[in-house]
CSV table of C-alpha atoms and ligand atoms in Angstrom, one decimal:
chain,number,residue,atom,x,y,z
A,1,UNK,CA,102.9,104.2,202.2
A,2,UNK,CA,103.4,103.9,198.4
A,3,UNK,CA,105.5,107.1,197.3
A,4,UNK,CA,103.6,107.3,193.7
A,5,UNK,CA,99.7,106.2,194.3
A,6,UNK,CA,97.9,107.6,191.1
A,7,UNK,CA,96.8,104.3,189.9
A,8,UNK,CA,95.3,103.6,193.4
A,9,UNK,CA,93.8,107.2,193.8
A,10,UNK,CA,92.3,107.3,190.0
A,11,UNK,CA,91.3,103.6,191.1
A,12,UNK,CA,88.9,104.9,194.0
A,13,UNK,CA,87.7,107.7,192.0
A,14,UNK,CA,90.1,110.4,193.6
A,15,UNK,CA,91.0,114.0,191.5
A,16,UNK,CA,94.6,113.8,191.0
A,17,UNK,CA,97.0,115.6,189.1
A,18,UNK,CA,97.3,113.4,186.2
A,19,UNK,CA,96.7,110.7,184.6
A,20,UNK,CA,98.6,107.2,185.9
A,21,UNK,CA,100.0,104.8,182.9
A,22,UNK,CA,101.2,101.5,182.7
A,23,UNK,CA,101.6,98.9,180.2
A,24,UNK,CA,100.1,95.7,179.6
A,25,UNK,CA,102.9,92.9,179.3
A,26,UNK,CA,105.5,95.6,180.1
A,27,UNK,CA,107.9,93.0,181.8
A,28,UNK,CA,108.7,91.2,178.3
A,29,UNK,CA,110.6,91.4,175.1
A,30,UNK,CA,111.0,94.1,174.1
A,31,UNK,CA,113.1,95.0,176.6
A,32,UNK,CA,117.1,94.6,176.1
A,33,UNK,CA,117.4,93.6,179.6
A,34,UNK,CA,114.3,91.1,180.0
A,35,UNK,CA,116.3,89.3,176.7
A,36,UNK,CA,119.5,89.0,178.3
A,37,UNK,CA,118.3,87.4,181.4
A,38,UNK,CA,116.5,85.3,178.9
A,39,UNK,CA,119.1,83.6,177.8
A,40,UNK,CA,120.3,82.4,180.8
A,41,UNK,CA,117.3,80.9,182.4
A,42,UNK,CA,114.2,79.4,181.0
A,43,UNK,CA,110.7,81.2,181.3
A,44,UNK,CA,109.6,79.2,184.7
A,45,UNK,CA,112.7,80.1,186.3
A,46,UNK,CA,112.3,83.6,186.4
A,47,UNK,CA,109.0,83.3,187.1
A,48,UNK,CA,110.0,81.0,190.3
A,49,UNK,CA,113.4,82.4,191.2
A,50,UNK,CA,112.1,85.6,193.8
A,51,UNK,CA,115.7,87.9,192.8
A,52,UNK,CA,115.0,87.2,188.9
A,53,UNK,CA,111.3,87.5,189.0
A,54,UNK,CA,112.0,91.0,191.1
A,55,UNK,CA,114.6,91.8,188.5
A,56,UNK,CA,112.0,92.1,186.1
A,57,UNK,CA,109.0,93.4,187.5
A,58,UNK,CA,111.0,96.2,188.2
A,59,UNK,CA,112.6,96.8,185.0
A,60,UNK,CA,109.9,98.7,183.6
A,61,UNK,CA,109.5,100.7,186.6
A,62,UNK,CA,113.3,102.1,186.4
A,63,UNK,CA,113.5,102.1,182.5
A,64,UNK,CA,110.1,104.0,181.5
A,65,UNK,CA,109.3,105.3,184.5
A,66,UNK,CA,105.7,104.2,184.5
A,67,UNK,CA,103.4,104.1,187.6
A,68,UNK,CA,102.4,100.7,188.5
A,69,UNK,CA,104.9,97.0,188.3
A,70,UNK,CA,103.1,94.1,187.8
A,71,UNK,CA,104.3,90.8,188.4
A,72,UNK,CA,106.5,88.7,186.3
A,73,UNK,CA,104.9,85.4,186.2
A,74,UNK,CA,102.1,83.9,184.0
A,75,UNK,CA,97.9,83.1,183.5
A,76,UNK,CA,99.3,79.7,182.6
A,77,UNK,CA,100.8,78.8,186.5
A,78,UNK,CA,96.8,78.4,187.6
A,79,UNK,CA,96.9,75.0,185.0
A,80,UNK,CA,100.1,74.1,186.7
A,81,UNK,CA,98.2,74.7,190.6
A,82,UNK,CA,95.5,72.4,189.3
A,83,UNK,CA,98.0,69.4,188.3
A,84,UNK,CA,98.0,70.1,184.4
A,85,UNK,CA,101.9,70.1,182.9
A,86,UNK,CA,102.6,73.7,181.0
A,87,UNK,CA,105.2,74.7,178.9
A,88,UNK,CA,106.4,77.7,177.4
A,89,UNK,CA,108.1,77.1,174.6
A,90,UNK,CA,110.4,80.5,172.9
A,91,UNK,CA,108.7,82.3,170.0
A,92,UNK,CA,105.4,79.6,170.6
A,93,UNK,CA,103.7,80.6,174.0
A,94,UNK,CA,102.6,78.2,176.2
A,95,UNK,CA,102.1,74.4,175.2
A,96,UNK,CA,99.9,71.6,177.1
A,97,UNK,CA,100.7,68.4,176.0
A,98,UNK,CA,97.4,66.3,177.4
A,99,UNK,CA,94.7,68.8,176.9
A,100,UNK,CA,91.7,68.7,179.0
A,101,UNK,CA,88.8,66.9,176.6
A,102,UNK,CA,87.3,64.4,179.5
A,103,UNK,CA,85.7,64.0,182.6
A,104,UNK,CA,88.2,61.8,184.2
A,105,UNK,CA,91.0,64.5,183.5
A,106,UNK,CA,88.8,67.0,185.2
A,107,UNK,CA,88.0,64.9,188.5
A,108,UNK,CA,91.9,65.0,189.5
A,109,UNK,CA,92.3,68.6,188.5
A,110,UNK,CA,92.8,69.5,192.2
A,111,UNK,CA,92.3,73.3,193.5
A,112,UNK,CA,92.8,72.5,197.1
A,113,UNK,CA,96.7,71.9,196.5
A,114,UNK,CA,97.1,75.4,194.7
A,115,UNK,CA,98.8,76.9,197.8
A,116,UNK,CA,101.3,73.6,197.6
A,117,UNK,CA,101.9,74.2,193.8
A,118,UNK,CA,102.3,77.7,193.8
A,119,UNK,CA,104.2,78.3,197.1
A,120,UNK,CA,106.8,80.0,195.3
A,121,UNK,CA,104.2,83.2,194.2
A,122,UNK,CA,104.8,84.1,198.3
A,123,UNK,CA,108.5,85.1,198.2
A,124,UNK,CA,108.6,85.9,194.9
A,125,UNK,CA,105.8,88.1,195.3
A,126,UNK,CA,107.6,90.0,198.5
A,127,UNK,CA,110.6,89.6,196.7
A,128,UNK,CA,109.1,92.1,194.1
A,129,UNK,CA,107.5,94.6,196.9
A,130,UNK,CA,110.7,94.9,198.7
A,131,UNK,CA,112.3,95.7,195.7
A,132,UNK,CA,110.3,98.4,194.3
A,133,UNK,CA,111.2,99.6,197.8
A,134,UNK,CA,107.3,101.8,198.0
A,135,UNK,CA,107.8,103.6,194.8
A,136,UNK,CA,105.1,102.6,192.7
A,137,UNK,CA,102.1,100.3,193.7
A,138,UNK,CA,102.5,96.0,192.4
A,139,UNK,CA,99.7,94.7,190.1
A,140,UNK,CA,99.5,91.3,190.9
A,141,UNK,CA,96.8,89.2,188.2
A,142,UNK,CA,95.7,86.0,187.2
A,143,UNK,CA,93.6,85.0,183.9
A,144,UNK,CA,89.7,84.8,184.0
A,145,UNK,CA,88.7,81.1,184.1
A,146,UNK,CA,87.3,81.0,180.4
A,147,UNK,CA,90.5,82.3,179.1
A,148,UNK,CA,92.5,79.3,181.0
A,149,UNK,CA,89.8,77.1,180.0
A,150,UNK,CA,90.5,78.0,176.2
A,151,UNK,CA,94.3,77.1,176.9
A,152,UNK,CA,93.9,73.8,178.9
A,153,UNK,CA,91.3,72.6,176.6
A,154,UNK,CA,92.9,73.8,173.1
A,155,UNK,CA,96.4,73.1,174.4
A,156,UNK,CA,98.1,76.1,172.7
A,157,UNK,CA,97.6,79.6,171.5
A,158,UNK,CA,94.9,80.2,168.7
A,159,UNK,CA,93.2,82.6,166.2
A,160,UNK,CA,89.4,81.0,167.2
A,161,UNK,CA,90.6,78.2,169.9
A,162,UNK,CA,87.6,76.4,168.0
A,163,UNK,CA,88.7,72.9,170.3
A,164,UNK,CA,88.0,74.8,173.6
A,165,UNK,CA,84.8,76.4,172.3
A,166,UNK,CA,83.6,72.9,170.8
A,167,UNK,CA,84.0,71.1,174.3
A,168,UNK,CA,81.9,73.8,175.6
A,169,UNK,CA,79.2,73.4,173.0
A,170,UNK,CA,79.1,69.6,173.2
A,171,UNK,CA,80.0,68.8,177.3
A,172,UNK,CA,78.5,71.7,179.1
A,173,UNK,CA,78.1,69.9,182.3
A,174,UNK,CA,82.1,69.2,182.2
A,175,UNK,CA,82.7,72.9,181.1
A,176,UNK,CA,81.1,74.1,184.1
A,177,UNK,CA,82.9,71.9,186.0
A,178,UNK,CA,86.2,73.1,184.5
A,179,UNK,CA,85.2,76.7,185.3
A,180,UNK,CA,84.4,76.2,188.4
A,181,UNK,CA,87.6,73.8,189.4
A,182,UNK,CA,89.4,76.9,188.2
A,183,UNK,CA,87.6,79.8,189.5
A,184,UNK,CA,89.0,78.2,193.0
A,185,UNK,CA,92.0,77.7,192.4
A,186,UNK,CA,92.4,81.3,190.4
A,187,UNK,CA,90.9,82.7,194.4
A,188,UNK,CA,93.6,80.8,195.9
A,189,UNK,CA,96.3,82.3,193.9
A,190,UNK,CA,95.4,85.9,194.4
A,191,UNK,CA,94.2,85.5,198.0
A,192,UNK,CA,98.4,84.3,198.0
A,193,UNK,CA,99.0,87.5,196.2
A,194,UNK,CA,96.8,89.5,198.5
A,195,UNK,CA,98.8,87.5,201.5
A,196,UNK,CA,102.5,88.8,200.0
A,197,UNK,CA,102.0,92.4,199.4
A,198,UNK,CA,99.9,93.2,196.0
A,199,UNK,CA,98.5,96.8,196.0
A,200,UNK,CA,95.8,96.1,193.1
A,201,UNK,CA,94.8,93.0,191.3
A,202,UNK,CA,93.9,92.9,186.8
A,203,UNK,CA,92.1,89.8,186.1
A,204,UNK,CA,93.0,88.7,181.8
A,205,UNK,CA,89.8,87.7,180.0
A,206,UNK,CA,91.8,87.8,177.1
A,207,UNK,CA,89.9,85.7,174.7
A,208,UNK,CA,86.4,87.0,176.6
A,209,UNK,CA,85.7,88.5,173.3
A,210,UNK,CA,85.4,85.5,171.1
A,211,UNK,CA,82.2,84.1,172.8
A,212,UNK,CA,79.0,85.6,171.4
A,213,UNK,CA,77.2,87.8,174.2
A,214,UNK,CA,74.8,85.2,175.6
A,215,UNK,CA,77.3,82.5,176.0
A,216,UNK,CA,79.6,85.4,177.1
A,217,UNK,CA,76.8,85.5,180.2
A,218,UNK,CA,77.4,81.8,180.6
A,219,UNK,CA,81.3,80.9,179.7
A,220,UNK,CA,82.9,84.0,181.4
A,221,UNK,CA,80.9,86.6,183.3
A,222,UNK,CA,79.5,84.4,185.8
A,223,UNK,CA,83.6,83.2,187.3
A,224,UNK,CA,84.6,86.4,186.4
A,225,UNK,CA,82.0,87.7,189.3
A,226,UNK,CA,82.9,85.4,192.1
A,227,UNK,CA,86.5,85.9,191.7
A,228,UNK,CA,86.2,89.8,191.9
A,229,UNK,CA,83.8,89.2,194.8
A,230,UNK,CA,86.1,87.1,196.9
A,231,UNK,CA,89.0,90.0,196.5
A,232,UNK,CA,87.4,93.0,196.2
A,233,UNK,CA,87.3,93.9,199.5
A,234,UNK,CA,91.0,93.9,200.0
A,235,UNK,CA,92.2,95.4,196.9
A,236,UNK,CA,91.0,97.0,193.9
A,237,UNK,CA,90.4,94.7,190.9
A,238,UNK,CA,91.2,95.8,187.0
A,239,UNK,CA,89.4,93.5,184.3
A,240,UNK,CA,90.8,93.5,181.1
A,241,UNK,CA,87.8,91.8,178.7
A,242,UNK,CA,89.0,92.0,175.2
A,243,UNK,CA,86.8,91.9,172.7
A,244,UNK,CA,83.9,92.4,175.3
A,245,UNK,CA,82.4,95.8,174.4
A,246,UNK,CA,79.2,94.3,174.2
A,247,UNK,CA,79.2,93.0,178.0
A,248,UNK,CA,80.9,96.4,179.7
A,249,UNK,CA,77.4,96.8,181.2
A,250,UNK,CA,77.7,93.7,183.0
A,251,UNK,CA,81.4,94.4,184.1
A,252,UNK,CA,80.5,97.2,185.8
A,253,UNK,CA,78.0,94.9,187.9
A,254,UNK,CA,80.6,92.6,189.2
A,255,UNK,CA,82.4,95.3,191.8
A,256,UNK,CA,85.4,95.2,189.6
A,257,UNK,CA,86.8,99.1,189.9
A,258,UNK,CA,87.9,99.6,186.5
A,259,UNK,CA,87.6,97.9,183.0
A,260,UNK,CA,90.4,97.7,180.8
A,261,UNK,CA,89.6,98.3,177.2
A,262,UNK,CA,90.8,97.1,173.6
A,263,UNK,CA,91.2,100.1,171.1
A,264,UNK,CA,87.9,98.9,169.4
A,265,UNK,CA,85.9,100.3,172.1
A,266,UNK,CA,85.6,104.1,171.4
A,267,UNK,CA,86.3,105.5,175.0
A,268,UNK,CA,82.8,107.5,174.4
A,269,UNK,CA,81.0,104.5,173.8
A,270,UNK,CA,82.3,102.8,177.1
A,271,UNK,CA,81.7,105.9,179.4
A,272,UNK,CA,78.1,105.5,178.4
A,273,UNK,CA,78.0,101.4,178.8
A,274,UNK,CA,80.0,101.4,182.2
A,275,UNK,CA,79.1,104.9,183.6
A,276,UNK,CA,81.5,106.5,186.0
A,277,UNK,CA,83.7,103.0,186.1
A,278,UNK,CA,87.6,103.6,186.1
A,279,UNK,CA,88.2,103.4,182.3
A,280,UNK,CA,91.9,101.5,181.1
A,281,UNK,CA,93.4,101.7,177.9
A,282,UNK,CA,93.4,101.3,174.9
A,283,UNK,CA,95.8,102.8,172.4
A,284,UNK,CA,96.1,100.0,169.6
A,285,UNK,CA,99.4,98.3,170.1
A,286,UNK,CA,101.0,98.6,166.9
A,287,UNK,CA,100.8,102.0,167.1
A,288,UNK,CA,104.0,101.8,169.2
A,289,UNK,CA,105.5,100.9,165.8
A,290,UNK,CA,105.4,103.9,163.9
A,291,UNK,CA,107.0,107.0,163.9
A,292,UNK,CA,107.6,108.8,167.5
A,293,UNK,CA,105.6,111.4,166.4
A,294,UNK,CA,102.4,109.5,165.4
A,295,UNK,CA,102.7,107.7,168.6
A,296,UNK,CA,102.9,111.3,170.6
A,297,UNK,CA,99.7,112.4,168.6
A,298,UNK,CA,97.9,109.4,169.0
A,299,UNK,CA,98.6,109.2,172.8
A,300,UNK,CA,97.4,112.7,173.0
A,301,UNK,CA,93.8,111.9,171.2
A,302,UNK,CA,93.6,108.9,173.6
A,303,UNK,CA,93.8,111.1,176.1
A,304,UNK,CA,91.8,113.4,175.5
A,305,UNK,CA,88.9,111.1,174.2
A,306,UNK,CA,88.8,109.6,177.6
A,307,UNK,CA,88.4,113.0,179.0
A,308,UNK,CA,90.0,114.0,182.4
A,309,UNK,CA,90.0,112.0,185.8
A,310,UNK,CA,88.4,108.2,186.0
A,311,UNK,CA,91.2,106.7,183.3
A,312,UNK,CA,94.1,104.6,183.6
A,313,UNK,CA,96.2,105.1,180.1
A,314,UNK,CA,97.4,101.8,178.7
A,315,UNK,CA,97.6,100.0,175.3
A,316,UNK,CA,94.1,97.9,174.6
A,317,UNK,CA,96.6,94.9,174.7
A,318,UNK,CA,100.1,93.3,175.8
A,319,UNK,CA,102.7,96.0,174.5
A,320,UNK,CA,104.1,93.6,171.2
A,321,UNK,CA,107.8,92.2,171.7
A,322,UNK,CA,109.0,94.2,168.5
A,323,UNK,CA,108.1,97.7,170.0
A,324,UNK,CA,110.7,100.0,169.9
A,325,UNK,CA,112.2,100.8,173.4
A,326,UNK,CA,112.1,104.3,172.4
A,327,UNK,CA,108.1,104.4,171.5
A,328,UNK,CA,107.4,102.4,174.8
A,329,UNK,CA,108.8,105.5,176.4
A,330,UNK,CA,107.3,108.2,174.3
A,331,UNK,CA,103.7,106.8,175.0
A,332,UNK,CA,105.0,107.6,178.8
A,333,UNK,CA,106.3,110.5,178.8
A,334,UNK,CA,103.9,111.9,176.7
A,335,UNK,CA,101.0,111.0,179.6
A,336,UNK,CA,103.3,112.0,182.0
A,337,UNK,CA,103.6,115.7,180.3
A,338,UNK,CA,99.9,115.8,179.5
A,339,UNK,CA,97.9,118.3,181.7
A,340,UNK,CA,93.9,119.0,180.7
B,401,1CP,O1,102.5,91.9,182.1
B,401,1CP,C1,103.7,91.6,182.5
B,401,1CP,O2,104.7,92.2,182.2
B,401,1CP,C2,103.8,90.5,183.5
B,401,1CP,C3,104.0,89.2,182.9
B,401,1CP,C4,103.0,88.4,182.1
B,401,1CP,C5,101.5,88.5,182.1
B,401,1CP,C6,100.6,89.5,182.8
B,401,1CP,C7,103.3,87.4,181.3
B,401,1CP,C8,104.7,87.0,181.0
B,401,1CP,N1,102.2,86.8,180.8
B,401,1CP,C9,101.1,87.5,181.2
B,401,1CP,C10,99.7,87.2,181.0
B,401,1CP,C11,99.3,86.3,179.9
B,401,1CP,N2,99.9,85.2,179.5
B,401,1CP,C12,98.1,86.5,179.1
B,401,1CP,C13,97.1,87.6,179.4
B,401,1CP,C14,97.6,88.9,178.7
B,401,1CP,C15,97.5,88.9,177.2
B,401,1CP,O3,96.4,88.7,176.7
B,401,1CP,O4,98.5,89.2,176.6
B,401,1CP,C16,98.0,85.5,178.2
B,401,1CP,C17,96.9,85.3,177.2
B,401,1CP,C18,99.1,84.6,178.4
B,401,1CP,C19,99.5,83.4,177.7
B,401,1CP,C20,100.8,83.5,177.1
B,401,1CP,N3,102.0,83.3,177.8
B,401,1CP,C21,101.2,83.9,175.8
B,401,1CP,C22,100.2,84.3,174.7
B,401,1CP,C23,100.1,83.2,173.8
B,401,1CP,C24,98.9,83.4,172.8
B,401,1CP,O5,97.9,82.7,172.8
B,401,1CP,O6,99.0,84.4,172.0
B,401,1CP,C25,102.6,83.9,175.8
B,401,1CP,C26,103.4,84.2,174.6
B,401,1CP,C27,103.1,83.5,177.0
B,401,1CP,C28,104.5,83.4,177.5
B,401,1CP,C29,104.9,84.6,178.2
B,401,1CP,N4,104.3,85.1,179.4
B,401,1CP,C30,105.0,86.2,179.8
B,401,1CP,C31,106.0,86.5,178.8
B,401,1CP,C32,107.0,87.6,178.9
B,401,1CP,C33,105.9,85.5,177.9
B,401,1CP,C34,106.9,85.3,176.7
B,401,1CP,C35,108.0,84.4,177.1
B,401,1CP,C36,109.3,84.9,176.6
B,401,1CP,O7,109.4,84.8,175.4
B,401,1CP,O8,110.1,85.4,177.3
């Protein structure tokens, strides 16, 4: 039994006594401790190393108090499952050197040796449970196949990935097959997750929001659904869709529980699209960089915006590596104190 179970109970619709909060990328930067450790081992390390990677994912957890861990690890280790080399360079994000533009480069992509590749996600995962010894429920997540397709193709981080959207344009027949190669493999890894001890899973469609709507219903939404429908019976699934206000109506169809918002989305606006869904989010994250006291007032208008019961509180994206420790822990506390 998990001590603190808000984010589960708000995730099944229950009444509880307030409202659970988290943070997106909250096992990163801009935490003294995270850069320490950084200096002593290189990214994949900690994500591979079960006593570093538990270090981590429970940093946040101790430090700010907040009610969910999720794991340390990466979207990026689904490429590495399929056979493609990643690296993740300091200050850069992650790096493919042979980006995926052809068939033959797709044929050896192999999803049946995910559980070979990633055998490490098994102790590491546990490794994380045991340490967060029932206190707060794990997140464990992986990234929606569009959003790794956008990476292997593009090879890097980018404003428009304008590559990965281009091979989609001109090779949809490959694209699809891309998608799909992934959209096993991304099933593997959780069902590993699922396997080890994860309480509830968030799926990233980080860069959802830069397809138009209709290819939206061809590039994304379609994986998207058969992931959440190979997991969903096991453990509640979170998808994060940035950029997709326009396709909330759609989410809701896919059995996901909740939807995590960016702070575009007016939390109105979404109620309306997704109905009674679990609602996450979606303060802007550089709001965390101003004065303590804006970041106080602006929490509470989030909250109250959202209205009570059916909301997660989180930022509408990855908390940035230059936020003040201090903010981080007034955007807590200050859900934490708030009562409707
Ligand atoms: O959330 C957590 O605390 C757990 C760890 C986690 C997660 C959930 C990391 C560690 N990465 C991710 C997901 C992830 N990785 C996403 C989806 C969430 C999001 O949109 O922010 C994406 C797009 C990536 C890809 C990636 N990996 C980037 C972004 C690059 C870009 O295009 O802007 C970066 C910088 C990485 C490396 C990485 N992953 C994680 C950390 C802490 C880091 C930074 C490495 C370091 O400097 O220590």
């Amino acid at each position: 039994m998990i001590k603190n179970d808000l984010l589960i109970r708000t995730l099944r619709k229950e009444q509880t006594e307030r409202t659970p909060v988290w943070f997106m990328r909250q096992a990163g930067r801009y935490l003294a401790d995270y850069r320490a450790l950084r200096e002593k081992h290189s990214f994949f390390e900690r994500v591979r190393n079960p006593e570093l990677a538990a270090a981590i994912s429970v940093m946040p957890v101790k430090q700010l108090g907040v009610d969910a861990a999720i794991l340390f690890s990466d979207i990026l280790v689904v490429a590495q499952a399929l056979g493609v080399d990643v690296e993740i360079l300091e200050g850069k994000g992650p790096i493919i050197a042979e980006p995926i533009r052809n068939q033959k480069q797709i044929v050896v992509l192999h999803p049946e040796e995910t559980e070979e590749v990633l055998a490490y996600a098994i102790p590491t995962t546990r490794a994380v449970k045991d340490s967060l010894e029932n206190e707060v429920p794990l997140i464990g997540f992986c990234g929606s196949p569009w959003t790794l397709l956008c990476y292997m193709v593009e090879g890097k981080g980018s404003r428009d990935f304008s590559k990965a959207k281009q091979f989609c344009y001109q090779h949809p027949d490959l694209a699809g097959q891309l998608l799909d190669k992934i959209t096993e493999s991304s099933i593997r890894y959780l069902q590993m997750q699922i396997t080890a001890g994860v309480d509830v899973l968030q799926i990233f469609d980080s860069w959802g929001g830069l397809l138009s709507p209709s290819d939206y219903k061809k590039l994304s939404l379609p994986y998207l659904g058969k992931i959440v429908k190979a997991v969903e019976s096991f453990v509640p699934v979170i998808l994060f869709a940035k950029g997709c206000w326009y396709a909330l109506e759609a989410l809701k169809e896919t059995g996901a529980s909740a939807v995590g918002l960016d702070w575009t989305i007016q939390p109105a606006f979404a109620r309306m699209a997704a109905g009674e869904m679990v609602l996450q989010g979606n303060l802007d994250p550089v709001v965390l960089l101003g004065p303590a006291n804006y970041v106080e007032n602006e929490t509470i208008s989030m909250l109250r915006a959202f209205g009570k019961g059916n909301h997660i509180a989180n930022l509408g994206h990855g908390v940035l590596p230059e936020t003040p420790f201090e903010n981080a822990k007034v955007f807590v506390e200050t859900v934490k104190n708030f009562r409707f």
